[in-house]
PDB file of C-alpha atoms and ligand atoms in Angstrom:
ATOM      1  CA  MET Z 676     -14.238  -8.422  -5.563  1.00 35.00           C
ATOM      2  CA  LYS Z 677     -13.317 -11.739  -4.016  1.00 36.00           C
ATOM      3  CA  LEU Z 678     -11.940 -11.665  -0.523  1.00 38.00           C
ATOM      4  CA  ASN Z 679     -10.918 -15.212   0.102  1.00 37.00           C
ATOM      5  CA  GLY Z 680      -7.705 -14.591   1.992  1.00 36.00           C
ATOM      6  CA  THR Z 681      -9.027 -13.618   5.369  1.00 34.00           C
ATOM      7  CA  SER Z 682      -6.341 -13.264   7.982  1.00 37.00           C
ATOM      8  CA  SER Z 683      -6.739 -13.748  11.686  1.00 36.00           C
ATOM      9  CA  ASN Z 684      -5.841 -10.113  12.347  1.00 34.00           C
ATOM     10  CA  PHE Z 685      -8.640  -8.743  10.277  1.00 37.00           C
ATOM     11  CA  PRO Z 686     -11.992 -10.407  10.624  1.00 36.00           C
ATOM     12  CA  LEU Z 687     -13.621  -9.257   7.441  1.00 39.00           C
ATOM     13  CA  ASN Z 688     -17.174  -8.173   7.245  1.00 36.00           C
ATOM     14  CA  LEU Z 689     -18.104  -7.652   3.650  1.00 35.00           C
ATOM     15  CA  GLU Z 690     -20.972  -5.431   4.617  1.00 34.00           C
ATOM     16  CA  ASP Z 691     -18.684  -3.033   6.237  1.00 38.00           C
ATOM     17  CA  PHE Z 692     -16.683  -1.812   3.399  1.00 37.00           C
ATOM     18  CA  THR Z 693     -16.849  -1.323  -0.294  1.00 36.00           C
ATOM     19  CA  ALA Z 694     -14.102  -1.257  -2.853  1.00 38.00           C
ATOM     20  CA  THR Z 695     -14.169  -0.420  -6.494  1.00 38.00           C
ATOM     21  CA  GLU Z 696     -12.565  -2.531  -9.157  1.00 36.00           C
ATOM     22  CA  ILE Z 697     -10.471  -1.262 -11.995  1.00 36.00           C
ATOM     23  CA  GLY Z 698     -10.681  -3.709 -14.832  1.00 39.00           C
ATOM     24  CA  ASP Z 699      -9.677  -7.238 -15.673  1.00 40.00           C
ATOM     25  CA  GLU Z 700      -5.935  -6.731 -15.822  1.00 47.00           C
ATOM     26  CA  HIS Z 701      -5.778  -5.505 -12.254  1.00 51.00           C
ATOM     27  CA  VAL Z 702      -8.256  -7.416 -10.176  1.00 50.00           C
ATOM     28  CA  ALA Z 703      -7.214  -8.151  -6.624  1.00 49.00           C
ATOM     29  CA  THR Z 704      -8.029 -11.638  -5.415  1.00 53.00           C
ATOM     30  CA  SER Z 705      -7.397 -11.231  -1.712  1.00 70.00           C
ATOM     31  CA  VAL Z 706      -6.984  -8.563   0.921  1.00 89.00           C
ATOM     32  CA  ASP Z 707      -3.771 -10.258   2.039  1.00 93.00           C
ATOM     33  CA  THR Z 708      -0.648  -9.931  -0.058  1.00 95.00           C
ATOM     34  CA  PRO Z 709      -0.035 -13.430  -1.447  1.00 95.00           C
ATOM     35  CA  LEU Z 710       3.081 -14.588   0.380  1.00 95.00           C
ATOM     36  CA  ARG Z 711       4.736 -17.981   0.525  1.00 95.00           C
ATOM     37  CA  PRO Z 712       4.840 -19.710   3.931  1.00 94.00           C
ATOM     38  CA  ASP Z 713       8.646 -19.526   3.823  1.00 95.00           C
ATOM     39  CA  ALA Z 714       8.691 -15.822   2.877  1.00 95.00           C
ATOM     40  CA  PHE Z 715      10.959 -14.781   5.738  1.00 95.00           C
ATOM     41  CA  GLU Z 716      13.250 -17.759   6.128  1.00 96.00           C
ATOM     42  CA  LEU Z 717      16.037 -16.048   4.201  1.00 97.00           C
ATOM     43  CA  SER Z 718      17.736 -13.054   5.783  1.00 97.00           C
ATOM     44  CA  ASP Z 719      17.576  -9.719   3.982  1.00 97.00           C
ATOM     45  CA  GLU Z 720      21.294 -10.023   3.194  1.00 98.00           C
ATOM     46  CA  GLU Z 721      20.767 -13.417   1.563  1.00 98.00           C
ATOM     47  CA  LYS Z 722      17.780 -12.109  -0.437  1.00 98.00           C
ATOM     48  CA  ILE Z 723      19.849  -9.187  -1.703  1.00 98.00           C
ATOM     49  CA  LYS Z 724      22.648 -11.537  -2.743  1.00 98.00           C
ATOM     50  CA  ARG Z 725      20.292 -13.824  -4.670  1.00 98.00           C
ATOM     51  CA  ILE Z 726      18.304 -11.033  -6.343  1.00 98.00           C
ATOM     52  CA  GLU Z 727      21.565  -9.398  -7.395  1.00 98.00           C
ATOM     53  CA  ALA Z 728      22.672 -12.616  -9.144  1.00 98.00           C
ATOM     54  CA  HIS Z 729      19.319 -13.068 -10.885  1.00 98.00           C
ATOM     55  CA  PHE Z 730      19.045  -9.450 -11.948  1.00 98.00           C
ATOM     56  CA  ARG Z 731      22.550  -9.620 -13.396  1.00 98.00           C
ATOM     57  CA  GLU Z 732      21.357 -12.615 -15.432  1.00 98.00           C
ATOM     58  CA  ILE Z 733      18.307 -10.688 -16.710  1.00 98.00           C
ATOM     59  CA  MET Z 734      20.547  -7.814 -17.822  1.00 98.00           C
ATOM     60  CA  LEU Z 735      22.958 -10.211 -19.530  1.00 98.00           C
ATOM     61  CA  ILE Z 736      20.106 -11.958 -21.354  1.00 98.00           C
ATOM     62  CA  MET Z 737      18.983  -8.553 -22.638  1.00 98.00           C
ATOM     63  CA  GLY Z 738      22.488  -8.103 -24.035  1.00 98.00           C
ATOM     64  CA  LEU Z 739      23.719  -5.410 -21.688  1.00 98.00           C
ATOM     65  CA  ASP Z 740      27.447  -5.093 -21.112  1.00 98.00           C
ATOM     66  CA  LEU Z 741      27.969  -5.406 -17.376  1.00 98.00           C
ATOM     67  CA  THR Z 742      31.604  -4.407 -17.601  1.00 98.00           C
ATOM     68  CA  ASP Z 743      30.412  -0.884 -18.452  1.00 98.00           C
ATOM     69  CA  ASP Z 744      31.048   1.444 -15.512  1.00 98.00           C
ATOM     70  CA  SER Z 745      27.507   2.757 -15.552  1.00 98.00           C
ATOM     71  CA  LEU Z 746      25.894  -0.700 -15.491  1.00 98.00           C
ATOM     72  CA  LYS Z 747      28.143  -2.821 -13.352  1.00 97.00           C
ATOM     73  CA  GLY Z 748      26.661  -1.722 -10.030  1.00 98.00           C
ATOM     74  CA  THR Z 749      23.053  -1.985 -11.184  1.00 98.00           C
ATOM     75  CA  PRO Z 750      22.232  -5.579 -10.104  1.00 98.00           C
ATOM     76  CA  LYS Z 751      23.298  -4.844  -6.540  1.00 98.00           C
ATOM     77  CA  ARG Z 752      21.566  -1.464  -6.506  1.00 98.00           C
ATOM     78  CA  VAL Z 753      18.301  -3.007  -7.711  1.00 98.00           C
ATOM     79  CA  ALA Z 754      18.528  -5.849  -5.178  1.00 98.00           C
ATOM     80  CA  LYS Z 755      19.133  -3.469  -2.259  1.00 98.00           C
ATOM     81  CA  MET Z 756      16.384  -1.144  -3.440  1.00 98.00           C
ATOM     82  CA  TYR Z 757      13.875  -4.010  -3.628  1.00 98.00           C
ATOM     83  CA  ILE Z 758      14.551  -5.385  -0.160  1.00 98.00           C
ATOM     84  CA  GLN Z 759      15.451  -2.256   1.796  1.00 98.00           C
ATOM     85  CA  GLU Z 760      13.225   0.318   0.132  1.00 98.00           C
ATOM     86  CA  ILE Z 761      10.457  -0.212  -2.387  1.00 98.00           C
ATOM     87  CA  PHE Z 762       9.375  -3.674  -1.160  1.00 98.00           C
ATOM     88  CA  SER Z 763      10.348  -3.293   2.486  1.00 98.00           C
ATOM     89  CA  GLY Z 764       6.663  -3.352   3.451  1.00 98.00           C
ATOM     90  CA  LEU Z 765       6.526  -7.081   2.735  1.00 97.00           C
ATOM     91  CA  ASN Z 766       8.401  -7.732   5.952  1.00 96.00           C
ATOM     92  CA  PRO Z 767       6.165  -7.531   9.041  1.00 94.00           C
ATOM     93  CA  GLU Z 768       9.227  -6.459  11.040  1.00 95.00           C
ATOM     94  CA  ASN Z 769       8.945  -3.130   9.244  1.00 96.00           C
ATOM     95  CA  LYS Z 770       5.337  -2.573  10.224  1.00 95.00           C
ATOM     96  CA  PRO Z 771       5.013   0.746  12.074  1.00 94.00           C
ATOM     97  CA  LYS Z 772       4.469   0.422  15.807  1.00 90.00           C
ATOM     98  CA  ILE Z 773       1.339   2.319  16.640  1.00 87.00           C
ATOM     99  CA  ALA Z 774       0.865   3.914  20.043  1.00 83.00           C
ATOM    100  CA  LEU Z 775      -2.624   5.057  20.962  1.00 85.00           C
ATOM    101  CA  PHE Z 776      -3.264   8.175  22.981  1.00 85.00           C
ATOM    102  CA  ASP Z 777      -6.322   9.216  24.906  1.00 86.00           C
ATOM    103  CA  ASN Z 778      -8.338  11.730  22.979  1.00 82.00           C
ATOM    104  CA  LYS Z 779      -7.919  14.342  25.688  1.00 80.00           C
ATOM    105  CA  TYR Z 780      -9.362  17.153  23.580  1.00 79.00           C
ATOM    106  CA  GLN Z 781     -12.654  15.284  23.484  1.00 79.00           C
ATOM    107  CA  TYR Z 782     -12.582  15.794  19.744  1.00 81.00           C
ATOM    108  CA  SER Z 783     -15.365  13.617  18.428  1.00 82.00           C
ATOM    109  CA  GLN Z 784     -15.650  14.870  14.869  1.00 89.00           C
ATOM    110  CA  MET Z 785     -14.113  13.474  11.760  1.00 94.00           C
ATOM    111  CA  LEU Z 786     -10.334  13.744  11.448  1.00 95.00           C
ATOM    112  CA  VAL Z 787      -9.084  13.879   7.860  1.00 96.00           C
ATOM    113  CA  GLU Z 788      -5.499  13.479   6.694  1.00 96.00           C
ATOM    114  CA  LYS Z 789      -5.425  14.246   2.996  1.00 97.00           C
ATOM    115  CA  ASP Z 790      -2.943  14.277   0.126  1.00 97.00           C
ATOM    116  CA  ILE Z 791      -0.581  11.656   1.559  1.00 98.00           C
ATOM    117  CA  THR Z 792       1.778  11.070  -1.370  1.00 98.00           C
ATOM    118  CA  PHE Z 793       2.911   7.497  -1.864  1.00 98.00           C
ATOM    119  CA  TYR Z 794       4.927   5.468  -4.345  1.00 98.00           C
ATOM    120  CA  SER Z 795       4.018   1.845  -4.840  1.00 98.00           C
ATOM    121  CA  ASN Z 796       4.560  -0.730  -7.573  1.00 98.00           C
ATOM    122  CA  CYS Z 797       2.083  -2.657  -9.673  1.00 96.00           C
ATOM    123  CA  GLU Z 798       2.440  -6.352  -8.917  1.00 96.00           C
ATOM    124  CA  HIS Z 799       1.557  -7.288 -12.487  1.00 94.00           C
ATOM    125  CA  HIS Z 800       4.302  -5.285 -14.184  1.00 93.00           C
ATOM    126  CA  PHE Z 801       6.642  -4.098 -11.387  1.00 95.00           C
ATOM    127  CA  VAL Z 802       6.382  -0.489 -12.513  1.00 95.00           C
ATOM    128  CA  PRO Z 803       5.361   2.446 -10.296  1.00 96.00           C
ATOM    129  CA  ILE Z 804       1.951   3.398  -9.014  1.00 97.00           C
ATOM    130  CA  ILE Z 805       2.117   7.018  -7.863  1.00 97.00           C
ATOM    131  CA  GLY Z 806      -0.733   8.474  -5.921  1.00 97.00           C
ATOM    132  CA  LYS Z 807      -2.355  10.292  -3.060  1.00 98.00           C
ATOM    133  CA  ALA Z 808      -4.158   8.701  -0.166  1.00 98.00           C
ATOM    134  CA  HIS Z 809      -6.860  10.514   1.785  1.00 98.00           C
ATOM    135  CA  VAL Z 810      -7.699   8.978   5.121  1.00 97.00           C
ATOM    136  CA  ALA Z 811     -10.318   9.788   7.756  1.00 97.00           C
ATOM    137  CA  TYR Z 812     -11.522   8.402  11.043  1.00 96.00           C
ATOM    138  CA  ILE Z 813     -13.831   9.296  13.869  1.00 95.00           C
ATOM    139  CA  SER Z 814     -12.195   8.778  17.253  1.00 91.00           C
ATOM    140  CA  SER Z 815     -13.626   6.168  19.578  1.00 86.00           C
ATOM    141  CA  GLY Z 816     -11.788   7.849  22.458  1.00 87.00           C
ATOM    142  CA  LYS Z 817      -8.292   7.033  21.218  1.00 86.00           C
ATOM    143  CA  VAL Z 818      -6.136   8.807  18.661  1.00 86.00           C
ATOM    144  CA  ILE Z 819      -2.817   8.097  16.935  1.00 89.00           C
ATOM    145  CA  GLY Z 820      -0.136  10.564  15.903  1.00 87.00           C
ATOM    146  CA  LEU Z 821      -0.802  12.016  12.452  1.00 86.00           C
ATOM    147  CA  SER Z 822       2.595  10.862  11.213  1.00 91.00           C
ATOM    148  CA  LYS Z 823       1.561   7.275  12.030  1.00 93.00           C
ATOM    149  CA  ILE Z 824      -1.265   7.459   9.501  1.00 95.00           C
ATOM    150  CA  ASN Z 825       1.328   8.425   6.935  1.00 96.00           C
ATOM    151  CA  ARG Z 826       3.566   5.543   8.041  1.00 97.00           C
ATOM    152  CA  ILE Z 827       0.753   3.004   7.693  1.00 97.00           C
ATOM    153  CA  VAL Z 828       0.110   4.227   4.137  1.00 98.00           C
ATOM    154  CA  GLN Z 829       3.823   4.015   3.267  1.00 98.00           C
ATOM    155  CA  TYR Z 830       4.216   0.536   4.804  1.00 98.00           C
ATOM    156  CA  TYR Z 831       1.486  -1.020   2.671  1.00 98.00           C
ATOM    157  CA  ALA Z 832       2.576   0.967  -0.411  1.00 98.00           C
ATOM    158  CA  LYS Z 833       6.039  -0.586  -0.205  1.00 98.00           C
ATOM    159  CA  ARG Z 834       4.865  -3.919  -1.557  1.00 98.00           C
ATOM    160  CA  PRO Z 835       4.033  -5.214  -4.983  1.00 98.00           C
ATOM    161  CA  GLN Z 836       0.427  -4.021  -5.054  1.00 97.00           C
ATOM    162  CA  VAL Z 837      -2.871  -3.668  -6.760  1.00 96.00           C
ATOM    163  CA  GLN Z 838      -4.663  -0.490  -5.826  1.00 96.00           C
ATOM    164  CA  GLU Z 839      -7.789  -2.130  -4.407  1.00 96.00           C
ATOM    165  CA  ARG Z 840      -5.737  -4.267  -2.046  1.00 97.00           C
ATOM    166  CA  LEU Z 841      -3.621  -1.309  -0.963  1.00 98.00           C
ATOM    167  CA  THR Z 842      -6.814   0.625  -0.174  1.00 98.00           C
ATOM    168  CA  ASN Z 843      -8.300  -2.225   1.859  1.00 97.00           C
ATOM    169  CA  GLN Z 844      -5.062  -3.024   3.692  1.00 97.00           C
ATOM    170  CA  ILE Z 845      -4.724   0.599   4.819  1.00 97.00           C
ATOM    171  CA  GLY Z 846      -8.382   0.746   5.877  1.00 97.00           C
ATOM    172  CA  LEU Z 847      -8.254  -2.505   7.837  1.00 96.00           C
ATOM    173  CA  ALA Z 848      -4.938  -1.602   9.497  1.00 95.00           C
ATOM    174  CA  LEU Z 849      -6.381   1.735  10.622  1.00 95.00           C
ATOM    175  CA  LYS Z 850      -9.519   0.081  11.999  1.00 94.00           C
ATOM    176  CA  GLN Z 851      -7.347  -2.271  13.995  1.00 92.00           C
ATOM    177  CA  ALA Z 852      -4.878   0.407  15.154  1.00 92.00           C
ATOM    178  CA  LEU Z 853      -7.582   2.854  16.193  1.00 92.00           C
ATOM    179  CA  GLY Z 854     -10.054   0.389  17.607  1.00 91.00           C
ATOM    180  CA  THR Z 855     -12.879   1.925  15.618  1.00 94.00           C
ATOM    181  CA  LYS Z 856     -14.975   0.875  12.660  1.00 96.00           C
ATOM    182  CA  ASP Z 857     -15.352   4.466  11.521  1.00 97.00           C
ATOM    183  CA  VAL Z 858     -12.584   4.673   8.933  1.00 97.00           C
ATOM    184  CA  ALA Z 859     -12.440   5.877   5.333  1.00 98.00           C
ATOM    185  CA  VAL Z 860      -9.676   5.677   2.743  1.00 98.00           C
ATOM    186  CA  VAL Z 861      -9.730   7.095  -0.776  1.00 98.00           C
ATOM    187  CA  ILE Z 862      -6.803   6.559  -3.111  1.00 98.00           C
ATOM    188  CA  ASP Z 863      -6.281   8.392  -6.383  1.00 97.00           C
ATOM    189  CA  ALA Z 864      -3.316   7.020  -8.308  1.00 97.00           C
ATOM    190  CA  ALA Z 865      -1.654   6.892 -11.688  1.00 95.00           C
ATOM    191  CA  HIS Z 866      -0.365   3.537 -12.893  1.00 93.00           C
ATOM    192  CA  LEU Z 867       2.758   3.708 -15.019  1.00 92.00           C
ATOM    193  CA  CYS Z 868       1.845   0.356 -16.558  1.00 87.00           C
ATOM    194  CA  VAL Z 869      -1.127   2.203 -18.065  1.00 83.00           C
ATOM    195  CA  SER Z 870       0.584   5.508 -18.899  1.00 76.00           C
ATOM    196  CA  SER Z 871       3.967   4.355 -20.166  1.00 74.00           C
ATOM    197  CA  ARG Z 872       3.130   1.081 -21.896  1.00 75.00           C
ATOM    198  CA  GLY Z 873       0.075  -0.771 -23.184  1.00 73.00           C
ATOM    199  CA  ILE Z 874      -2.609   1.763 -24.061  1.00 72.00           C
ATOM    200  CA  GLN Z 875      -0.343   4.723 -23.087  1.00 76.00           C
ATOM    201  CA  ASP Z 876      -3.039   6.834 -21.524  1.00 75.00           C
ATOM    202  CA  THR Z 877      -1.031   9.510 -19.731  1.00 76.00           C
ATOM    203  CA  ASN Z 878      -3.950  11.306 -18.097  1.00 80.00           C
ATOM    204  CA  SER Z 879      -6.072   8.671 -16.438  1.00 87.00           C
ATOM    205  CA  THR Z 880      -6.019   8.019 -12.722  1.00 91.00           C
ATOM    206  CA  THR Z 881      -7.777   5.315 -10.769  1.00 94.00           C
ATOM    207  CA  ILE Z 882      -9.846   5.962  -7.670  1.00 96.00           C
ATOM    208  CA  THR Z 883     -10.573   3.325  -5.041  1.00 96.00           C
ATOM    209  CA  ALA Z 884     -12.382   3.671  -1.738  1.00 97.00           C
ATOM    210  CA  PHE Z 885     -12.825   1.912   1.590  1.00 97.00           C
ATOM    211  CA  TYR Z 886     -15.742   3.044   3.741  1.00 97.00           C
ATOM    212  CA  SER Z 887     -16.410   1.421   7.061  1.00 97.00           C
ATOM    213  CA  GLY Z 888     -18.736   2.095  10.005  1.00 97.00           C
ATOM    214  CA  LYS Z 889     -20.252   5.585   9.929  1.00 97.00           C
ATOM    215  CA  PHE Z 890     -18.598   6.225   6.575  1.00 97.00           C
ATOM    216  CA  ALA Z 891     -21.012   3.779   5.026  1.00 95.00           C
ATOM    217  CA  GLU Z 892     -23.664   6.425   5.742  1.00 96.00           C
ATOM    218  CA  GLU Z 893     -24.229   8.901   2.964  1.00 96.00           C
ATOM    219  CA  ALA Z 894     -24.004  12.088   5.081  1.00 97.00           C
ATOM    220  CA  THR Z 895     -20.699  11.124   6.725  1.00 97.00           C
ATOM    221  CA  ARG Z 896     -19.248  10.012   3.441  1.00 97.00           C
ATOM    222  CA  GLN Z 897     -20.301  13.259   1.747  1.00 97.00           C
ATOM    223  CA  GLU Z 898     -18.685  15.315   4.516  1.00 97.00           C
ATOM    224  CA  PHE Z 899     -15.402  13.421   4.006  1.00 97.00           C
ATOM    225  CA  LEU Z 900     -15.561  13.788   0.218  1.00 97.00           C
ATOM    226  CA  LYS Z 901     -16.195  17.521   0.612  1.00 97.00           C
ATOM    227  CA  TYR Z 902     -13.037  17.900   2.744  1.00 96.00           C
ATOM    228  CA  ILE Z 903     -10.844  16.065   0.280  1.00 95.00           C
ATOM    229  CA  GLY Z 904     -12.379  18.104  -2.512  1.00 89.00           C
TER     230      GLY Z 904
HETATM  231 ZN1   ZN K1614       0.329  -3.084 -14.046  1.00 97.03          ZN
END
């Protein structure tokens, strides 16, 4: 895996995490989502307007009759869905605000949040990736609300994604939010671009992992894997 898009927020240390790769059609090239420098110059309203016009054109080219009652609202619906829902995680304004709390219970063991369901989209085909994320960390004295872990997963899922990048983005965001290196993320997901088109394998899922700090040690990693079963 190449990680040539280091960002200032996340000093990357290649020794401190591992990620699996899933084949030549879906290789991530950077931990950062590739965005243009002018990505946020247009307002959301303007983006919706422009996407609506272009999506209408795509439907017309395919020969669809946009005067049909069932189809006429589709370009606008798709445009709003892209900007306000399924790709809303592109906009840093939508990044969850994370408050840290003192770990007043003095809980110093592993905390595991498992089976976090997410819906993302493959950036190569713009069809869904549906999966579960399992996340763990060991508190360095600070903790975050459990719902915030879920929100971090959902924020990065709501982008055009490849699974390896999603895994790394969640892991790095948690390290930063929690102020600890001891973070693990495992993602198990089905890619509709694999199941519904191409080779049409309806049963396969892809597993990717991010292990940092103590999770790079076999015993800690095994304990986490045992919990997520
Ligand atoms: Zn795909």
